[in-house]
Short mmCIF file of C-alpha atoms and ligand atoms in Angstrom, two decimals:
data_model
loop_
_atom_site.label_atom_id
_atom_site.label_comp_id
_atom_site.label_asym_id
_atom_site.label_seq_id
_atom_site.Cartn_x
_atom_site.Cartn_y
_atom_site.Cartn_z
CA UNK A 1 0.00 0.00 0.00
CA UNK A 2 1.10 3.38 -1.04
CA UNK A 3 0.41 5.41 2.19
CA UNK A 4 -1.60 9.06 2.04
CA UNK A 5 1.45 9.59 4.87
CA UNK A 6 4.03 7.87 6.20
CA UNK A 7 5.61 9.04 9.69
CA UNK A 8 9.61 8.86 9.13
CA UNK A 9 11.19 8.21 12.12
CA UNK A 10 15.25 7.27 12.46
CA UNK A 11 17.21 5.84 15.07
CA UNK A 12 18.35 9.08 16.23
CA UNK A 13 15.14 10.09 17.21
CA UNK A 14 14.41 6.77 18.90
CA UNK A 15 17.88 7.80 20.68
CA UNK A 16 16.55 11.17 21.56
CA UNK A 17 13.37 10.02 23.10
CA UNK A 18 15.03 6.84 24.74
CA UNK A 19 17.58 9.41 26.45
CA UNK A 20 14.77 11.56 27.82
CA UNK A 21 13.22 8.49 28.93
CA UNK A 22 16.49 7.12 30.61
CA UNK A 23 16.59 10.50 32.66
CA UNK A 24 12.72 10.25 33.75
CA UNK A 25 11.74 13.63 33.74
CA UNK A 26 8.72 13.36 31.29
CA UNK A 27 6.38 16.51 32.08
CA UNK A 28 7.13 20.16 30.72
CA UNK A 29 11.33 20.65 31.23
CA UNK A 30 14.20 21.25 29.65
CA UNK A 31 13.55 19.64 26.71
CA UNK A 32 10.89 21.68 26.25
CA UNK A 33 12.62 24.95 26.12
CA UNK A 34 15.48 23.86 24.23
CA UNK A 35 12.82 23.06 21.74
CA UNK A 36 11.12 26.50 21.87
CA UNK A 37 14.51 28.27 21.68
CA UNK A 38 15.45 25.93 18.38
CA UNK A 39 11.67 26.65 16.89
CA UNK A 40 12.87 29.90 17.83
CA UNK A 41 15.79 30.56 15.74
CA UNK A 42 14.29 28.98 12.79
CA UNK A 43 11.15 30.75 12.49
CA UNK A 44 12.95 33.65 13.19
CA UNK A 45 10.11 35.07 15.84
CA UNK A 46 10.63 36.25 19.35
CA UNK A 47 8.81 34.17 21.47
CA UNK A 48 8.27 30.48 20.84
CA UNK A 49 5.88 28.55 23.15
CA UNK A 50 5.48 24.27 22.96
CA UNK A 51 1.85 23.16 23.71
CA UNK A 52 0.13 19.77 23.84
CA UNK A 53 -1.70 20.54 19.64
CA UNK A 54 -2.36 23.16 17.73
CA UNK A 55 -5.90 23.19 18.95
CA UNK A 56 -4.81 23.95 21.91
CA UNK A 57 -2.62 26.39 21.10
CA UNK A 58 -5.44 28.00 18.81
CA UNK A 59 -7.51 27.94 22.14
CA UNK A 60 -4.72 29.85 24.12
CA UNK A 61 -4.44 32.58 21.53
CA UNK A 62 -7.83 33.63 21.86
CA UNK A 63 -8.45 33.06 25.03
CA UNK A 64 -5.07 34.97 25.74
CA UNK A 65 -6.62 37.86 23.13
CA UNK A 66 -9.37 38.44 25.34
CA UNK A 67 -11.95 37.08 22.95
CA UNK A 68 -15.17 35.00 23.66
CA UNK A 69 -19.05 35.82 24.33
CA UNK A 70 -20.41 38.58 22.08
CA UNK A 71 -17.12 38.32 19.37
CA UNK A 72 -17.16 37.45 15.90
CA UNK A 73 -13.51 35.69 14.42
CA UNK A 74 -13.35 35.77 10.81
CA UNK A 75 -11.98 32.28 9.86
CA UNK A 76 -11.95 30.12 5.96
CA UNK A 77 -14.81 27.55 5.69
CA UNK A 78 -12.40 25.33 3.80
CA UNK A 79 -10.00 23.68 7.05
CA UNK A 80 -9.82 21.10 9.66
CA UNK A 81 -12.86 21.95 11.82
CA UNK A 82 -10.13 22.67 14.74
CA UNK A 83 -9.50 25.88 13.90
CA UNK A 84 -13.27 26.74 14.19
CA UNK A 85 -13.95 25.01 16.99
CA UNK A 86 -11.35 26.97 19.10
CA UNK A 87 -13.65 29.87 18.36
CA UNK A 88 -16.61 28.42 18.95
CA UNK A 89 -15.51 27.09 22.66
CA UNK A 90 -14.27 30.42 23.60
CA UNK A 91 -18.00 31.35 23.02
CA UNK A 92 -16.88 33.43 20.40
CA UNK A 93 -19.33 33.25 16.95
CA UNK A 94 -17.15 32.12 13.45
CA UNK A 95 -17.70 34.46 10.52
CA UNK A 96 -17.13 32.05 7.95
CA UNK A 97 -15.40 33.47 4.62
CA UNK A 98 -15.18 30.86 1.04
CA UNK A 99 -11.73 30.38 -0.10
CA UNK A 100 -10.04 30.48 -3.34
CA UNK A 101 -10.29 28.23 -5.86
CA UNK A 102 -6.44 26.79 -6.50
CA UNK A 103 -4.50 28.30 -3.19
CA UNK A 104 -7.55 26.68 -1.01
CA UNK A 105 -6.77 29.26 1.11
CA UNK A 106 -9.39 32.14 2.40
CA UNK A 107 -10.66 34.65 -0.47
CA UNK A 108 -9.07 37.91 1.38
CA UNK A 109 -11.08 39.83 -1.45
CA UNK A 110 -14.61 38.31 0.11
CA UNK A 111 -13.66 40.20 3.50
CA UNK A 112 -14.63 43.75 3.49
CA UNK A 113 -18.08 43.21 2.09
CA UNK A 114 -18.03 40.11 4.84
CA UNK A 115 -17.51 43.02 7.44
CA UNK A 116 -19.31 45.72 6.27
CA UNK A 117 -22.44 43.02 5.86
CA UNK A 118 -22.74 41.34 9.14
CA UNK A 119 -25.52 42.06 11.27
CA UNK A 120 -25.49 40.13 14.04
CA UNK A 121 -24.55 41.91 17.27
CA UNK A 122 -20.97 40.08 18.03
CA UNK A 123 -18.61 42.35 17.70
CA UNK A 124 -15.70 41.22 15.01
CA UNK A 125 -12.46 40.94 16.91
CA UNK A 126 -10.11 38.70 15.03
CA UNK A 127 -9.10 36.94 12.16
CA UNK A 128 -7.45 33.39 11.53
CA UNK A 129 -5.91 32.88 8.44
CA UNK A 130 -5.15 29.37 7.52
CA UNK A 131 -1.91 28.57 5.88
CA UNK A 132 -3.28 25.24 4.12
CA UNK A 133 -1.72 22.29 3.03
CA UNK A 134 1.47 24.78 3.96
CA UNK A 135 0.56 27.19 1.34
CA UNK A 136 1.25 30.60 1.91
CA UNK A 137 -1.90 32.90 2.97
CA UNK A 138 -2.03 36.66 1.27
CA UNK A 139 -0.79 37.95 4.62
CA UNK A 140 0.13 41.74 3.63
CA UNK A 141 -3.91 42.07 2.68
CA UNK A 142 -4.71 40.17 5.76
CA UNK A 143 -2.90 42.41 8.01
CA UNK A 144 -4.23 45.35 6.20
CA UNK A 145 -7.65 44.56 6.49
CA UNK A 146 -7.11 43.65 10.31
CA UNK A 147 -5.36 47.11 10.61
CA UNK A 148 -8.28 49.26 8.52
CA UNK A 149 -11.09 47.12 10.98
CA UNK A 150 -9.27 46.78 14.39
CA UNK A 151 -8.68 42.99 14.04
CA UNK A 152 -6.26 40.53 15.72
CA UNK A 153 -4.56 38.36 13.25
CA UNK A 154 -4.07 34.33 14.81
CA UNK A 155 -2.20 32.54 12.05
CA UNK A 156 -3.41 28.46 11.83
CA UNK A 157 -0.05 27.24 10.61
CA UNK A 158 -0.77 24.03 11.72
CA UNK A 159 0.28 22.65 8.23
CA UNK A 160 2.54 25.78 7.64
CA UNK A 161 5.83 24.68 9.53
CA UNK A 162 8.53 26.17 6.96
CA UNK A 163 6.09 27.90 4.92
CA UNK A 164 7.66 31.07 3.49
CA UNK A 165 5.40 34.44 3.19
CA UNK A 166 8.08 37.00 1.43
CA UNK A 167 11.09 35.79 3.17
CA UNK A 168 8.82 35.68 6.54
CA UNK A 169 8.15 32.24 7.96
CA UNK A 170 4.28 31.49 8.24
CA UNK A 171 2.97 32.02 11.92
CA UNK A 172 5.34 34.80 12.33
CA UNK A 173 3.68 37.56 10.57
CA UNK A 174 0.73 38.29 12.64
CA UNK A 175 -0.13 38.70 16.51
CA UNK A 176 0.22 34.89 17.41
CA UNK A 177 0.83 31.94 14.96
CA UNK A 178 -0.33 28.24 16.08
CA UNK A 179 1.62 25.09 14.93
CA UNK A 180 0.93 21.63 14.63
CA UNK A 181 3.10 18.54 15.15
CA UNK A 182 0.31 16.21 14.84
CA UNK A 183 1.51 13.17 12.76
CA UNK A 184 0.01 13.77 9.70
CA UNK A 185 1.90 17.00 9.49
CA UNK A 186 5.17 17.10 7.73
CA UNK A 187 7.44 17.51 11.62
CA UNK A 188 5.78 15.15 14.74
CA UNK A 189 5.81 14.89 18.25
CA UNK A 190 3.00 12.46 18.26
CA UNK A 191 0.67 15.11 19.56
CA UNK A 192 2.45 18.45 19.79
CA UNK A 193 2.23 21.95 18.75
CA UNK A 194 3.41 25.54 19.39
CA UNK A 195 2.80 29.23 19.23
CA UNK A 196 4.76 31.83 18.15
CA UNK A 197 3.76 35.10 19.59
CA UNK A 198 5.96 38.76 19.08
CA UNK A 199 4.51 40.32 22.19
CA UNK A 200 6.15 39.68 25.41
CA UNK A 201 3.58 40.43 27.94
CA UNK A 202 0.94 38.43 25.67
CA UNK A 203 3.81 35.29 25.36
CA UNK A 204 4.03 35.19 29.26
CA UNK A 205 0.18 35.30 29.72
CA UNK A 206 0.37 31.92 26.94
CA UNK A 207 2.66 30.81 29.52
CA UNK A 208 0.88 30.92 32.48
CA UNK A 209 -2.51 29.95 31.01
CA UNK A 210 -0.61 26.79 29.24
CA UNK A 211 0.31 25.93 32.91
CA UNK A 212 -2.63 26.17 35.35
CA UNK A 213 -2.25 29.71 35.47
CA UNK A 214 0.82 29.74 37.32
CA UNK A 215 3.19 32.68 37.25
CA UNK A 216 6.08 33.50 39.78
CA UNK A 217 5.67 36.26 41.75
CA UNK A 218 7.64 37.84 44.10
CA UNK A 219 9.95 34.29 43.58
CA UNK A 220 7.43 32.35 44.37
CA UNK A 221 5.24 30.44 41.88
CA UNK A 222 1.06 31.52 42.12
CA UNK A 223 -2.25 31.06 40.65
CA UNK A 224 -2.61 34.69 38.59
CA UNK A 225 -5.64 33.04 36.60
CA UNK A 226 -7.67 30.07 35.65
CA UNK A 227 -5.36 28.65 33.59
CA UNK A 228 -5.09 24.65 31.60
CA UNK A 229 -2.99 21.99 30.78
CA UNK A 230 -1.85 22.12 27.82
CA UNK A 231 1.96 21.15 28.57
CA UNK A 232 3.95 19.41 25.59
CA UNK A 233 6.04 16.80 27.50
CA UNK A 234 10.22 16.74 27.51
CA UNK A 235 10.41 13.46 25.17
CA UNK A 236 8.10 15.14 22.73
CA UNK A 237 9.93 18.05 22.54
CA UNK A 238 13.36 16.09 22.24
CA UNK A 239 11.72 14.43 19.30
CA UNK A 240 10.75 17.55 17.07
CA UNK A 241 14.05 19.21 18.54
CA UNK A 242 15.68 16.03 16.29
CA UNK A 243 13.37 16.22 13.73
CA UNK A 244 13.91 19.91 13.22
CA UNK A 245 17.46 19.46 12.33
CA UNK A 246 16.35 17.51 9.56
CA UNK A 247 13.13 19.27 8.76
CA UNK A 248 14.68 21.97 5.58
CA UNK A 249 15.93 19.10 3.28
CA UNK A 250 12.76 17.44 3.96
CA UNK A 251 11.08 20.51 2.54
CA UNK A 252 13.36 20.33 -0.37
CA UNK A 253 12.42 16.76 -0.77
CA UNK A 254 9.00 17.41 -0.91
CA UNK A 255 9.25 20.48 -2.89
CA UNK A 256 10.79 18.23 -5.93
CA UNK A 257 7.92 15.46 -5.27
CA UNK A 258 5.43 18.36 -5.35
CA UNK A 259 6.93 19.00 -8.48
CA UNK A 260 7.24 15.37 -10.18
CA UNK A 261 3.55 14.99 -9.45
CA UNK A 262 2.93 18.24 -11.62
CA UNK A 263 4.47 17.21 -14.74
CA UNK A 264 2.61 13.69 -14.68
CA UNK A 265 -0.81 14.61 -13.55
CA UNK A 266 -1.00 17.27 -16.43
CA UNK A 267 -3.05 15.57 -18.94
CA UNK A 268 -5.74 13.92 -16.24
CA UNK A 269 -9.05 15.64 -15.93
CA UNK A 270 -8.40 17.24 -12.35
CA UNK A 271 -6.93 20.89 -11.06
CA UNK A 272 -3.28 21.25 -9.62
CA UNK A 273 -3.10 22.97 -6.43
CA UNK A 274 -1.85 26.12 -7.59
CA UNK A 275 2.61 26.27 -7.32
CA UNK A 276 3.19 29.34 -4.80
CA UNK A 277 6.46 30.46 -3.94
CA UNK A 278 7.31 29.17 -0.23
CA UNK A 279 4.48 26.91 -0.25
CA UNK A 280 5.42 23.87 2.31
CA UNK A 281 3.77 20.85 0.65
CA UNK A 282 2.02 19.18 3.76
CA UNK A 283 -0.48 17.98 1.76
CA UNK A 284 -1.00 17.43 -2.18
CA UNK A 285 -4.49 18.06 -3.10
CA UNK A 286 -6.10 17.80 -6.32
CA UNK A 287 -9.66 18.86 -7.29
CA UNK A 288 -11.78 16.37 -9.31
CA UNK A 289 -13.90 17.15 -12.09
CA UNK A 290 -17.44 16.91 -11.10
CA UNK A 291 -18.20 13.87 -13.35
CA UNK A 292 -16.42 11.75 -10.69
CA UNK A 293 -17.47 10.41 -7.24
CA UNK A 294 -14.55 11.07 -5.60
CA UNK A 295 -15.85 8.64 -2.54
CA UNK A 296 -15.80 5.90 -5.03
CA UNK A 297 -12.21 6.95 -6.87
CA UNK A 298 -10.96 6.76 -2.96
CA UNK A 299 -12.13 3.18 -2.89
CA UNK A 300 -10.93 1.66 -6.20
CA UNK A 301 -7.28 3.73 -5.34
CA UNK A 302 -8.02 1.58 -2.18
CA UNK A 303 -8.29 -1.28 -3.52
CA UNK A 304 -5.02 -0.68 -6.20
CA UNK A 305 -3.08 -0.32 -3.04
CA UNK A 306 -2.90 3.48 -3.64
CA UNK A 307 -4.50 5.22 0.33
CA UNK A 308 -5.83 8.74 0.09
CA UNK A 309 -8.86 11.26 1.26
CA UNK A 310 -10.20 13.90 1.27
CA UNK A 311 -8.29 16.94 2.01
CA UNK A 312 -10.70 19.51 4.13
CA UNK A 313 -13.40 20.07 5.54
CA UNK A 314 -16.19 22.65 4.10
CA UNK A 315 -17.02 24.01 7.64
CA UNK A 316 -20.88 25.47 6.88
CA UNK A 317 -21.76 21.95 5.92
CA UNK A 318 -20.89 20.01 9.17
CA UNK A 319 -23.56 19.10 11.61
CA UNK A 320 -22.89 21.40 14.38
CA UNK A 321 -22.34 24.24 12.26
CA UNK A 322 -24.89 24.19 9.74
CA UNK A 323 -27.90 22.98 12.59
CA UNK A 324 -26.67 26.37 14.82
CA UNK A 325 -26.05 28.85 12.23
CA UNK A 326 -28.33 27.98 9.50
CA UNK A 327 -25.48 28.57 6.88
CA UNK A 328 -26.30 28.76 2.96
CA UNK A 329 -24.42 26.62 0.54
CA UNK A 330 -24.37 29.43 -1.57
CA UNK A 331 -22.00 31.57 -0.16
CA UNK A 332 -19.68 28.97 -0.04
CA UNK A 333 -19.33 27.61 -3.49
CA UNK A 334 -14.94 26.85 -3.41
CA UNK A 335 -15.11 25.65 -0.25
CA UNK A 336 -18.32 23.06 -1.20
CA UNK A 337 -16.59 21.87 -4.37
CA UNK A 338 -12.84 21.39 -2.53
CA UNK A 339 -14.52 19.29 0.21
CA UNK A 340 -16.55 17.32 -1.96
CA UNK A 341 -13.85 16.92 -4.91
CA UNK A 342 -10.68 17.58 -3.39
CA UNK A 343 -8.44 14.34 -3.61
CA UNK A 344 -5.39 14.28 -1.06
CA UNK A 345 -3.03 12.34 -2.72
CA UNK A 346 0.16 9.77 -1.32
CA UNK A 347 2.59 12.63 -0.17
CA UNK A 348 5.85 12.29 2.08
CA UNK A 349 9.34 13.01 1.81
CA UNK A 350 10.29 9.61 1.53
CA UNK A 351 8.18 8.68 -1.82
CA UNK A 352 10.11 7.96 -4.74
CA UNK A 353 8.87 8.87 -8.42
CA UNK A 354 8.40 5.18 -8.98
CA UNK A 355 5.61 5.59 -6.35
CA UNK A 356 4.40 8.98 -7.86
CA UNK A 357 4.49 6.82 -11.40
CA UNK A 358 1.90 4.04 -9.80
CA UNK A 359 -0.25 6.39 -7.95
CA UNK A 360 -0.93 8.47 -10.88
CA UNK A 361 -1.07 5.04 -13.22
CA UNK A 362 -3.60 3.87 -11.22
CA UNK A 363 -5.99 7.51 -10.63
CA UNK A 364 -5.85 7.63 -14.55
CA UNK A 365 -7.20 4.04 -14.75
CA UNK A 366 -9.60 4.72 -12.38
CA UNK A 367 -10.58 7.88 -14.00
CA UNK A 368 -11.47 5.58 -17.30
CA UNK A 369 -13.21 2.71 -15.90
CA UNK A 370 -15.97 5.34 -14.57
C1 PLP B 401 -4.11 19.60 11.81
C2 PLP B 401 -4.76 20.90 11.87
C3 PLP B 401 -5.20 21.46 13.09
C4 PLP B 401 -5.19 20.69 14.39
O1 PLP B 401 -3.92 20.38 14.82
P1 PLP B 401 -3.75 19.41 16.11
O2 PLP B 401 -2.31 19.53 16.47
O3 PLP B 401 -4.12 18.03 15.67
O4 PLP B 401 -4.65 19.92 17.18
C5 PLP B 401 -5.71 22.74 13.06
N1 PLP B 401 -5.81 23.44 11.92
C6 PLP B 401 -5.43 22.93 10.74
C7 PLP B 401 -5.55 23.77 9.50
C8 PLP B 401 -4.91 21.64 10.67
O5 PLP B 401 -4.56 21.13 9.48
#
C-alpha cells in the first residue's frame, strides 16, 4: 500500500526520546525549552511557546486575546474543523469566509463586504488565516484589512511549519501563529504543537494559562488566573528538537515530489493545487472534475493499493455548524466543491517517483473505468 502519509522516524530520534526516557523527567522541562529556543531561531520570531496541539494552542491565543461571548472571528470555511472550533468554545461566533479556488486558502477579497455586511450583534475581533496544506496565505492584505477594521490576526499554521510568506516564515507575521506537530503534518511529536507570539507580555500570559495559570511572583510560583494543561512533554519536545534538524531538506524533498507529481498529472481531468512560492507541501491536493465520485475513486485507489482522502473540511456543511447557524451553501461555493472533490493524494518526503508513477497510473485508470 502506497500510504496518504508515512511518519519517518530514524534511530536518532528513537535515541533522543530513549535518552529523555532514561533520565525520567517526562512533564514540561528542559527539553521543552530547548525546543522552543530551536523553533525559535528557525522561524525567526521572538517568542516560541510548545503546547500539547495546535488546537490547543489555537484555544490559548484567543483566550489569551481576550476574545469569547459577544465576538465574531473571521476564519476560511475550507480547514480542519479545529480551527473553528477553538472559536466556537471560547463562546466566540465564526464568521465564515469561502476560499479560493487553486490556493484553497481564504478569499481575502470576500472580506470587506463580509464586514461591512454582518448584522449580528458580536462584535468582530479577530481573524485566523489558515496557511493550508502549507501554502502561503495573502498575509500583507490580511494584516491590512485587520489594521483598517481593528482585528487581531491568529495565524493556523498548523500545516505551515517552513512555509515562506516574502522571506517571513508562516505564523510569524501576525499577533500569534499556532503550529501543529500532529503526525500527519510534515514535523511530529505524536501530539504536539506551538505558538509563536511577538509580544512579550501576551507570550508570558500563553505561559501561564498553558500551565494552570501559574506565574512566579515575588519568587514564588502563584495562581494569577484560571489557567489549563496544555503542557507538551520533555520526550516530545526532544523528538521535534531532532526532527527539526532535519526538517529543511525534507522541505526540499518534498518540494521536488510536489513537483514530479505536476508534470505527470497534467493531462488527467483534475486541477493542480496552484505552485506558490514558499508553499510547504504538507499535503498534495487535487480537485476532481465533477463527473467523478470522488468517494468511489478513494475506494478503487483503495483497492489498487494506492490510500488517500479527502483533504478539508467545508465548515458550513458540518452538523454542528450548519444545525446552529443555518449557513447557505451558496455563499460557499470553493469551499463546497474542494470538500466534496478535493483528492489528497500519497505525499511524504520519503516517496520515490516510482511511487508517484503508480499512484498516478492507477488515478488515470480509475478515471477511465468510470
Ligand atoms: C491539523 C490541523 C489542526 C489541528 O492540529 P492538532 O495539532 O491536531 O490539534 C488545526 N488546523 C489545521 C488547519 C490543521 O490542518
Amino acid at each position: 500500500m502506497i500510504k496518504l502519509t508515512t511518519v519517518i522516524i530514524d534511530d536518532s530520534d528513537c535515541k533522543a526520546v530513549e535518552n529523555v526516557l532514561r533520565k525520567g523527567f517526562l512533564v514540561h522541562g528542559d527539553e521543552c525549552i530547548s525546543f522552543e529556543n530551536e523553533l525559535n531561531n528557525y522561524l525567526g520570531s521572538k517568542n516560541v511557546l510548545v503546547v500539547s496541539s495546535c488546537t490547543a494552542a489555537l484555544h490559548l491565543a484567543l483566550i489569551a486575546l481576550g476574545i469569547g461571548k459577544g465576538d465574531a472571528v473571521i476564519v476560511p470555511d475550507f480547514t480542519f474543523p479545529a480551527t473553528v472550533n477553538a472559536v466556537e468554545l471560547t463562546g466566540a461566533t465564526p464568521l465564515l469566509i469561502d476560499v479560493d479556488e487553486t490556493t484553497y486558502n481564504i478569499n481575502t477579497k470576500l472580506i470587506p463586504d463580509a464586514i461591512k455586511n454582518w448584522k449580528r450583534k458580536e462584535k468582530i475581533k479577530a481573524i485566523i488565516p489558515v496557511h493550508e496544506f502549507g501554502c502561503p496565505a495573502d498575509m500583507d492584505k490580511i494584516n491590512d484589512i485587520a489594521e483598517k477594521n481593528n482585528l487581531f490576526v491568529i495565524e493556523d499554521a498548523a500545516c505551515a511549519l517552513g512555509t515562506k510568506y516574502k522571506n517571513k516564515m508562516a505564523g510569524t507575521i501576525g499577533n500569534i501563529g499556532c503550529f501543529s506537530f500532529h503526525p500527519r503534518k510534515a514535523l511530529t511529536t505524536g501530539e504536539g504543537g506551538a505558538i509563536a507570539v511577538n509580544d512579550i507580555e501576551l507570550a508570558n500570559k500563553i505561559k501561564a494559562l498553558r500551565n494552570h495559570g501559574i506565574e512566579q511572583v515575588k519568587g514564588k510560583p502563584d495562581f494569577i488566573l484560571p489557567g489549563f494543561n496544555y503542557r507538551l512533554t520533555n520526550f516530545q519536545a526532544a523528538l521535534g528538537k531532532n526532527q527539526l534538524t532535519k526538517f529543511d531538506s525534507w522541505l526540499k524533498k518534498r518540494n521536488k515530489l510536489q513537483m514530479i507529481y505536476r508534470e505527470k498529472l497534467q493531462n488527467l481531468p483534475l486541477q493542480l493545487p496552484a505552485n506558490i512560492h514558499g508553499h510547504s507541501w504538507q499535503t498534495f491536493m487535487v480537485v476532481l472534475s465533477e463527473k467523478f465520485n470522488r468517494n468511489s475513486i478513494i475506494k478503487q485507489l483503495k483497492d489498487s493499493g494506492v490510500e488517500t482522502n479527502l483533504g478539508a473540511y467545508a465548515i458550513h456543511s458540518l452538523k454542528f455548524y450548519n444545525e446552529k447557524y443555518s449557513f447557505c451553501n451558496k455563499y460557499f461555493p470553493i469551499a463546497t466543491k474542494l470538500y466534496k472533490q478535493g483528492l489528497a493524494l500519497p505525499f511524504s518526503q520519503n516517496m520515490t517517483e516510482e511511487d508517484i508513477n503508480y499512484v498516478v497510473k492507477i488515478l488515470g485508470k480509475a478515471f477511465l473505468e468510470k
